[in-house]
mmCIF file of C-alpha atoms and ligand atoms in Angstrom:
data_model
loop_
_atom_site.group_PDB
_atom_site.id
_atom_site.type_symbol
_atom_site.label_atom_id
_atom_site.label_comp_id
_atom_site.label_asym_id
_atom_site.label_seq_id
_atom_site.Cartn_x
_atom_site.Cartn_y
_atom_site.Cartn_z
ATOM 1 C CA MET A 1 38.629 -58.253 8.505
ATOM 2 C CA PRO A 2 35.636 -60.337 7.384
ATOM 3 C CA ASP A 3 36.140 -63.846 6.003
ATOM 4 C CA PHE A 4 35.459 -62.845 2.412
ATOM 5 C CA THR A 5 38.745 -60.952 2.279
ATOM 6 C CA ARG A 6 40.400 -64.378 2.374
ATOM 7 C CA TRP A 7 38.268 -65.882 -0.401
ATOM 8 C CA PRO A 8 40.175 -66.696 -3.610
ATOM 9 C CA SER A 9 37.759 -64.435 -5.496
ATOM 10 C CA PHE A 10 38.486 -61.359 -3.372
ATOM 11 C CA PRO A 11 40.402 -59.055 -5.734
ATOM 12 C CA PHE A 12 42.687 -57.353 -3.215
ATOM 13 C CA GLU A 13 45.516 -58.302 -0.896
ATOM 14 C CA GLY A 14 47.770 -56.559 1.545
ATOM 15 C CA ASP A 15 46.931 -54.401 4.515
ATOM 16 C CA MET A 16 43.350 -53.245 4.612
ATOM 17 C CA ARG A 17 40.977 -51.876 7.172
ATOM 18 C CA VAL A 18 37.231 -51.391 7.238
ATOM 19 C CA LYS A 19 35.965 -47.838 6.793
ATOM 20 C CA PRO A 20 34.148 -46.240 9.688
ATOM 21 C CA LEU A 21 30.387 -46.561 9.206
ATOM 22 C CA ALA A 22 28.747 -43.217 8.494
ATOM 23 C CA ALA A 23 25.716 -42.216 10.525
ATOM 24 C CA PRO A 24 22.368 -42.989 8.868
ATOM 25 C CA VAL A 25 20.553 -40.060 7.261
ATOM 26 C CA GLU A 26 17.050 -39.258 8.412
ATOM 27 C CA VAL A 27 15.707 -38.761 4.887
ATOM 28 C CA GLU A 28 17.349 -40.410 1.917
ATOM 29 C CA PRO A 29 17.993 -38.274 -1.167
ATOM 30 C CA PRO A 30 16.041 -39.067 -4.333
ATOM 31 C CA ARG A 31 17.644 -41.433 -6.798
ATOM 32 C CA SER A 32 18.600 -40.349 -10.288
ATOM 33 C CA GLY A 33 15.513 -40.029 -12.493
ATOM 34 C CA GLU A 34 12.818 -40.465 -9.873
ATOM 35 C CA ASP A 35 10.746 -38.175 -12.077
ATOM 36 C CA ALA A 36 10.231 -39.573 -15.575
ATOM 37 C CA ALA A 37 10.923 -36.127 -17.021
ATOM 38 C CA ASP A 38 14.478 -36.304 -15.668
ATOM 39 C CA CYS A 39 14.963 -40.033 -16.260
ATOM 40 C CA VAL A 40 17.938 -40.956 -18.447
ATOM 41 C CA ALA A 41 16.328 -44.221 -19.562
ATOM 42 C CA CYS A 42 13.063 -42.560 -20.556
ATOM 43 C CA ASN A 43 14.903 -39.825 -22.441
ATOM 44 C CA THR A 44 17.347 -42.045 -24.335
ATOM 45 C CA PRO A 45 16.393 -42.932 -27.923
ATOM 46 C CA ASP A 46 16.295 -46.494 -29.196
ATOM 47 C CA ASP A 47 19.461 -46.109 -31.270
ATOM 48 C CA ALA A 48 21.517 -45.988 -28.071
ATOM 49 C CA TYR A 49 20.421 -49.547 -27.292
ATOM 50 C CA ILE A 50 21.555 -52.831 -28.823
ATOM 51 C CA TRP A 51 18.053 -54.301 -29.038
ATOM 52 C CA VAL A 52 14.568 -52.900 -28.490
ATOM 53 C CA SER A 53 11.027 -54.206 -28.434
ATOM 54 C CA GLU A 54 7.632 -52.808 -27.654
ATOM 55 C CA ARG A 55 8.127 -52.995 -23.903
ATOM 56 C CA TRP A 56 11.815 -53.843 -23.280
ATOM 57 C CA ARG A 57 15.220 -52.539 -24.254
ATOM 58 C CA VAL A 58 18.776 -53.826 -23.778
ATOM 59 C CA ARG A 59 21.782 -51.545 -23.662
ATOM 60 C CA ALA A 60 25.519 -51.924 -23.298
ATOM 61 C CA MET A 61 28.157 -49.725 -21.753
ATOM 62 C CA ASP A 62 29.414 -47.045 -24.128
ATOM 63 C CA ARG A 63 32.709 -48.925 -24.519
ATOM 64 C CA PRO A 64 34.127 -52.331 -23.626
ATOM 65 C CA THR A 65 35.129 -53.177 -20.077
ATOM 66 C CA GLY A 66 37.032 -56.052 -18.509
ATOM 67 C CA LEU A 67 34.296 -58.665 -18.716
ATOM 68 C CA PRO A 68 33.346 -60.226 -22.061
ATOM 69 C CA MET A 69 29.865 -58.744 -21.827
ATOM 70 C CA VAL A 70 27.997 -56.397 -19.518
ATOM 71 C CA LEU A 71 24.416 -55.567 -20.496
ATOM 72 C CA ILE A 72 21.456 -53.831 -18.912
ATOM 73 C CA LEU A 73 17.832 -54.842 -19.390
ATOM 74 C CA GLU A 74 15.253 -52.085 -18.985
ATOM 75 C CA CYS A 75 11.505 -51.877 -19.373
ATOM 76 C CA ARG A 76 10.262 -48.977 -21.468
ATOM 77 C CA SER A 77 7.797 -47.843 -18.841
ATOM 78 C CA HIS A 78 9.090 -45.636 -16.073
ATOM 79 C CA LEU A 79 8.669 -48.201 -13.324
ATOM 80 C CA ASP A 80 10.828 -49.859 -10.700
ATOM 81 C CA LEU A 81 10.865 -53.568 -9.958
ATOM 82 C CA GLY A 82 8.148 -53.540 -7.320
ATOM 83 C CA ASP A 83 5.891 -51.390 -9.492
ATOM 84 C CA LEU A 84 5.653 -53.760 -12.454
ATOM 85 C CA PRO A 85 2.155 -54.863 -13.420
ATOM 86 C CA ASN A 86 1.707 -58.602 -13.906
ATOM 87 C CA LEU A 87 2.240 -58.419 -17.641
ATOM 88 C CA LEU A 88 5.654 -56.808 -17.305
ATOM 89 C CA ALA A 89 6.538 -58.918 -14.276
ATOM 90 C CA ALA A 90 5.904 -62.078 -16.293
ATOM 91 C CA GLU A 91 7.798 -60.738 -19.272
ATOM 92 C CA LEU A 92 10.722 -59.808 -17.032
ATOM 93 C CA GLY A 93 11.153 -63.481 -16.229
ATOM 94 C CA VAL A 94 11.088 -64.460 -19.877
ATOM 95 C CA MET A 95 13.445 -61.639 -20.878
ATOM 96 C CA THR A 96 15.864 -62.501 -18.078
ATOM 97 C CA VAL A 97 16.115 -66.116 -19.206
ATOM 98 C CA ARG A 98 16.358 -65.140 -22.851
ATOM 99 C CA LEU A 99 19.119 -62.599 -22.316
ATOM 100 C CA GLU A 100 21.045 -64.964 -20.067
ATOM 101 C CA ARG A 101 20.984 -67.589 -22.805
ATOM 102 C CA ALA A 102 22.028 -65.070 -25.433
ATOM 103 C CA ILE A 103 25.055 -63.889 -23.442
ATOM 104 C CA ARG A 104 26.006 -67.418 -22.374
ATOM 105 C CA SER A 105 26.055 -68.449 -26.045
ATOM 106 C CA LEU A 106 29.053 -66.177 -26.676
ATOM 107 C CA ASP A 107 32.503 -67.682 -27.038
ATOM 108 C CA GLY A 108 34.479 -67.443 -23.837
ATOM 109 C CA VAL A 109 31.520 -66.954 -21.497
ATOM 110 C CA ALA A 110 31.063 -69.491 -18.712
ATOM 111 C CA ARG A 111 28.202 -67.991 -16.723
ATOM 112 C CA VAL A 112 26.017 -64.909 -16.620
ATOM 113 C CA HIS A 113 25.285 -63.233 -13.305
ATOM 114 C CA VAL A 114 22.074 -61.225 -13.048
ATOM 115 C CA ASN A 115 21.887 -58.346 -10.595
ATOM 116 C CA ARG A 116 19.408 -55.690 -9.649
ATOM 117 C CA TRP A 117 20.547 -53.150 -7.066
ATOM 118 C CA GLY A 118 18.374 -50.109 -7.641
ATOM 119 C CA ASP A 119 20.162 -47.529 -5.504
ATOM 120 C CA GLY A 120 21.398 -45.485 -8.457
ATOM 121 C CA SER A 121 18.681 -44.889 -11.031
ATOM 122 C CA ALA A 122 14.985 -45.138 -10.250
ATOM 123 C CA HIS A 123 14.039 -46.699 -13.598
ATOM 124 C CA LEU A 124 14.180 -50.517 -13.412
ATOM 125 C CA HIS A 125 17.443 -51.867 -14.793
ATOM 126 C CA LEU A 126 18.911 -55.342 -14.422
ATOM 127 C CA TRP A 127 22.614 -55.995 -14.852
ATOM 128 C CA PHE A 128 23.856 -59.025 -16.783
ATOM 129 C CA LEU A 129 27.556 -59.723 -16.161
ATOM 130 C CA ALA A 130 29.355 -62.405 -18.165
ATOM 131 C CA ARG A 131 32.024 -64.352 -16.288
ATOM 132 C CA PRO A 132 34.844 -65.435 -18.616
ATOM 133 C CA TYR A 133 35.268 -69.162 -19.131
ATOM 134 C CA GLY A 134 37.994 -70.786 -17.058
ATOM 135 C CA ARG A 135 38.519 -67.781 -14.788
ATOM 136 C CA LEU A 136 37.526 -69.545 -11.595
ATOM 137 C CA GLN A 137 39.009 -66.739 -9.535
ATOM 138 C CA LEU A 138 36.226 -64.466 -10.787
ATOM 139 C CA ARG A 139 33.407 -66.677 -9.552
ATOM 140 C CA GLY A 140 30.732 -65.088 -7.443
ATOM 141 C CA THR A 141 29.915 -61.763 -5.928
ATOM 142 C CA PHE A 142 33.137 -59.895 -6.694
ATOM 143 C CA LEU A 143 32.636 -60.189 -10.452
ATOM 144 C CA SER A 144 31.451 -56.602 -10.699
ATOM 145 C CA LEU A 145 34.714 -55.435 -9.099
ATOM 146 C CA TRP A 146 36.795 -57.555 -11.454
ATOM 147 C CA ASP A 147 35.044 -55.845 -14.358
ATOM 148 C CA ASP A 148 36.970 -52.686 -13.443
ATOM 149 C CA ILE A 149 40.236 -54.545 -12.829
ATOM 150 C CA LEU A 150 40.641 -56.837 -15.844
ATOM 151 C CA PRO A 151 42.214 -55.559 -19.066
ATOM 152 C CA VAL A 152 39.602 -54.080 -21.375
ATOM 153 C CA ILE A 153 38.512 -56.565 -24.030
ATOM 154 C CA PRO A 154 39.190 -55.705 -27.702
ATOM 155 C CA GLU A 155 36.550 -53.430 -29.114
ATOM 156 C CA PRO A 156 35.918 -55.385 -32.367
ATOM 157 C CA GLN A 157 35.294 -58.526 -30.327
ATOM 158 C CA TRP A 158 32.964 -56.585 -28.036
ATOM 159 C CA ARG A 159 31.002 -55.116 -30.947
ATOM 160 C CA GLU A 160 30.724 -58.492 -32.609
ATOM 161 C CA ASN A 161 29.369 -59.966 -29.374
ATOM 162 C CA LEU A 162 26.872 -57.124 -29.007
ATOM 163 C CA ALA A 163 25.611 -57.845 -32.497
ATOM 164 C CA LEU A 164 25.350 -61.574 -31.732
ATOM 165 C CA VAL A 165 23.311 -60.950 -28.592
ATOM 166 C CA ALA A 166 21.073 -58.468 -30.414
ATOM 167 C CA ALA A 167 20.512 -60.935 -33.245
ATOM 168 C CA TRP A 168 19.711 -63.724 -30.774
ATOM 169 C CA LEU A 169 17.106 -61.559 -29.035
ATOM 170 C CA ALA A 170 15.639 -60.481 -32.384
ATOM 171 C CA GLU A 171 14.968 -64.137 -33.208
ATOM 172 C CA PHE A 172 12.162 -63.902 -30.670
ATOM 173 C CA GLY A 173 10.872 -60.455 -31.597
ATOM 174 C CA GLY A 174 11.857 -56.860 -31.314
ATOM 175 C CA GLN A 175 14.574 -55.185 -33.343
ATOM 176 C CA ALA A 176 18.336 -55.653 -33.284
ATOM 177 C CA ILE A 177 20.120 -52.288 -33.233
ATOM 178 C CA ALA A 178 23.740 -53.359 -32.724
ATOM 179 C CA GLU A 179 25.549 -54.303 -35.900
ATOM 180 C CA PRO A 180 28.801 -56.216 -36.370
ATOM 181 C CA PRO A 181 31.925 -54.061 -36.641
ATOM 182 C CA HIS A 182 32.472 -52.769 -40.121
ATOM 183 C CA ILE A 183 35.357 -54.370 -41.950
ATOM 184 C CA GLN A 184 37.914 -51.785 -42.979
ATOM 185 C CA TRP A 185 39.159 -53.254 -46.233
ATOM 186 C CA GLU A 186 41.575 -50.407 -46.829
ATOM 187 C CA ALA A 187 43.399 -51.088 -43.553
ATOM 188 C CA PRO A 188 43.229 -54.822 -42.864
ATOM 189 C CA SER A 189 45.878 -54.656 -40.145
ATOM 190 C CA THR A 190 43.447 -52.846 -37.877
ATOM 191 C CA ILE A 191 40.931 -55.675 -37.740
ATOM 192 C CA ALA A 192 43.170 -58.316 -36.246
ATOM 193 C CA TYR A 193 40.932 -60.250 -33.901
ATOM 194 C CA SER A 194 43.671 -62.438 -32.490
ATOM 195 C CA PRO A 195 44.285 -61.710 -28.816
ATOM 196 C CA THR A 196 48.016 -61.653 -29.471
ATOM 197 C CA ALA A 197 48.020 -59.777 -32.756
ATOM 198 C CA ASN A 198 47.807 -56.251 -31.400
ATOM 199 C CA SER A 199 50.944 -56.100 -29.297
ATOM 200 C CA SER A 200 52.196 -53.160 -31.339
ATOM 201 C CA GLN A 201 49.356 -51.066 -29.934
ATOM 202 C CA SER A 202 50.610 -51.071 -26.380
ATOM 203 C CA ALA A 203 51.018 -47.308 -26.467
ATOM 204 C CA SER A 204 47.252 -46.959 -26.545
ATOM 205 C CA GLU A 205 46.590 -49.267 -23.631
ATOM 206 C CA ASP A 206 46.893 -46.665 -20.935
ATOM 207 C CA ARG A 207 44.592 -44.360 -22.791
ATOM 208 C CA ALA A 208 42.061 -47.145 -23.149
ATOM 209 C CA ASP A 209 42.128 -47.703 -19.425
ATOM 210 C CA ASP A 210 41.604 -44.002 -18.853
ATOM 211 C CA LEU A 211 38.478 -44.266 -20.971
ATOM 212 C CA ARG A 212 37.067 -47.115 -18.958
ATOM 213 C CA PRO A 213 33.516 -46.248 -17.926
ATOM 214 C CA ALA A 214 32.534 -46.251 -14.285
ATOM 215 C CA THR A 215 31.109 -49.720 -14.473
ATOM 216 C CA LEU A 216 27.951 -50.412 -12.488
ATOM 217 C CA GLY A 217 27.707 -46.735 -11.682
ATOM 218 C CA ASP A 218 24.509 -46.065 -13.625
ATOM 219 C CA ILE A 219 26.240 -44.787 -16.690
ATOM 220 C CA GLN A 220 24.335 -42.645 -19.077
ATOM 221 C CA PRO A 221 23.994 -44.623 -22.295
ATOM 222 C CA GLU A 222 25.540 -43.173 -25.418
ATOM 223 C CA ALA A 223 25.078 -44.080 -29.010
ATOM 224 C CA ILE A 224 27.525 -46.806 -29.949
ATOM 225 C CA LYS A 225 29.927 -45.544 -32.538
ATOM 226 C CA PRO A 226 32.067 -47.818 -34.692
ATOM 227 C CA GLU A 227 35.688 -47.390 -33.754
ATOM 228 C CA PRO A 228 38.862 -49.381 -34.357
ATOM 229 C CA ALA A 229 40.291 -51.557 -31.657
ATOM 230 C CA THR A 230 42.424 -49.768 -29.112
ATOM 231 C CA LYS A 231 43.308 -52.528 -26.689
ATOM 232 C CA PRO A 232 44.560 -56.076 -27.104
ATOM 233 C CA ASP A 233 43.036 -58.847 -25.119
ATOM 234 C CA ALA A 234 45.192 -60.072 -22.292
ATOM 235 C CA ALA A 235 43.157 -62.321 -20.115
ATOM 236 C CA THR A 236 39.565 -62.927 -21.003
ATOM 237 C CA LYS A 237 39.417 -64.939 -24.203
ATOM 238 C CA PRO A 238 39.807 -68.667 -23.714
ATOM 239 C CA GLU A 239 39.592 -70.811 -26.817
ATOM 240 C CA THR A 240 37.733 -73.760 -25.421
ATOM 241 C CA ALA A 241 34.342 -72.412 -24.430
ATOM 242 C CA THR A 242 31.410 -74.580 -25.300
ATOM 243 C CA LYS A 243 28.716 -72.843 -27.252
ATOM 244 C CA PRO A 244 25.105 -73.951 -27.295
ATOM 245 C CA SER A 245 23.418 -73.534 -30.635
ATOM 246 C CA PRO A 246 20.978 -70.634 -30.808
ATOM 247 C CA SER A 247 17.955 -72.842 -31.087
ATOM 248 C CA ILE A 248 14.680 -71.037 -31.241
ATOM 249 C CA THR A 249 12.920 -74.172 -30.111
ATOM 250 C CA ALA A 250 14.711 -73.955 -26.792
ATOM 251 C CA ASP A 251 12.597 -70.921 -26.068
ATOM 252 C CA ASN A 252 8.966 -70.914 -26.891
ATOM 253 C CA GLY A 253 9.153 -67.899 -29.125
ATOM 254 C CA ASN A 254 7.399 -64.644 -28.631
ATOM 255 C CA LEU A 255 5.136 -63.897 -25.768
ATOM 256 C CA ASN A 256 1.534 -63.861 -26.783
ATOM 257 C CA TYR A 257 0.383 -61.181 -24.446
ATOM 258 C CA PRO A 258 -1.849 -58.483 -25.864
ATOM 259 C CA ALA A 259 -0.261 -55.079 -26.204
ATOM 260 C CA VAL A 260 -1.061 -53.285 -22.976
ATOM 261 C CA GLN A 261 0.249 -49.910 -21.985
ATOM 262 C CA PRO A 262 1.430 -50.213 -18.394
ATOM 263 C CA GLN A 263 0.464 -47.444 -16.085
ATOM 264 C CA ALA A 264 3.082 -44.892 -15.235
ATOM 265 C CA THR A 265 3.900 -44.261 -11.631
ATOM 266 C CA THR A 266 3.171 -40.606 -11.788
HETATM 267 ZN ZN1 LIG B 301 12.352 -43.758 -16.739
#
């Protein structure tokens, strides 16, 4: 077994063996959405995203997962990373830094890992994975696996964080779509945000796990619907995270590029 199976961050233990390596194919199959007409990103309306601008959009999973925040940055144009014209390539750098800061500003987030794999969907999409504060065991490359292993974070907390990230991004332009969870005044017991306050809901935990999306599997985005919490927090909400103030001056504001329509690939 390779050395990484003995790293503290490796999520598994016990007897394991490496799978046999399949023979290489002569011609690789097309990725999902190679044609813009069949592309999920191109055919998904803005209201399925948490924030949108003229050339960029940010979306979440359709429900919370194990990490405090998992977001995807997409360009509007049907392009992959290597196809970006200079305008979008430059903006990608700015958007990456901006979104990293926004996610890192959330309570309980230590670091944000940025990933682009590109084997699933053809349309450029960058993953932003928040590593919970204090969880040193989750450091590094196995974070995406831990996202499927950790208990799902409470939905109200997740929705509140989505709204905070969207509002942060909107400080620099674009439009925030995600809104904070609606307060249900007629049933105050359902909006308990305390990680330990929902223990009476354990019967719904298994169901919540069944609903866990196939994280990092190029999920089709869905419109985010307000729902009550179904799962108490068990592991991912430390109380001592430091939080930088959302200072606009830390970022030089909006890009001043002229509005240019990037060329499509087809
Ligand atoms: Zn597309």
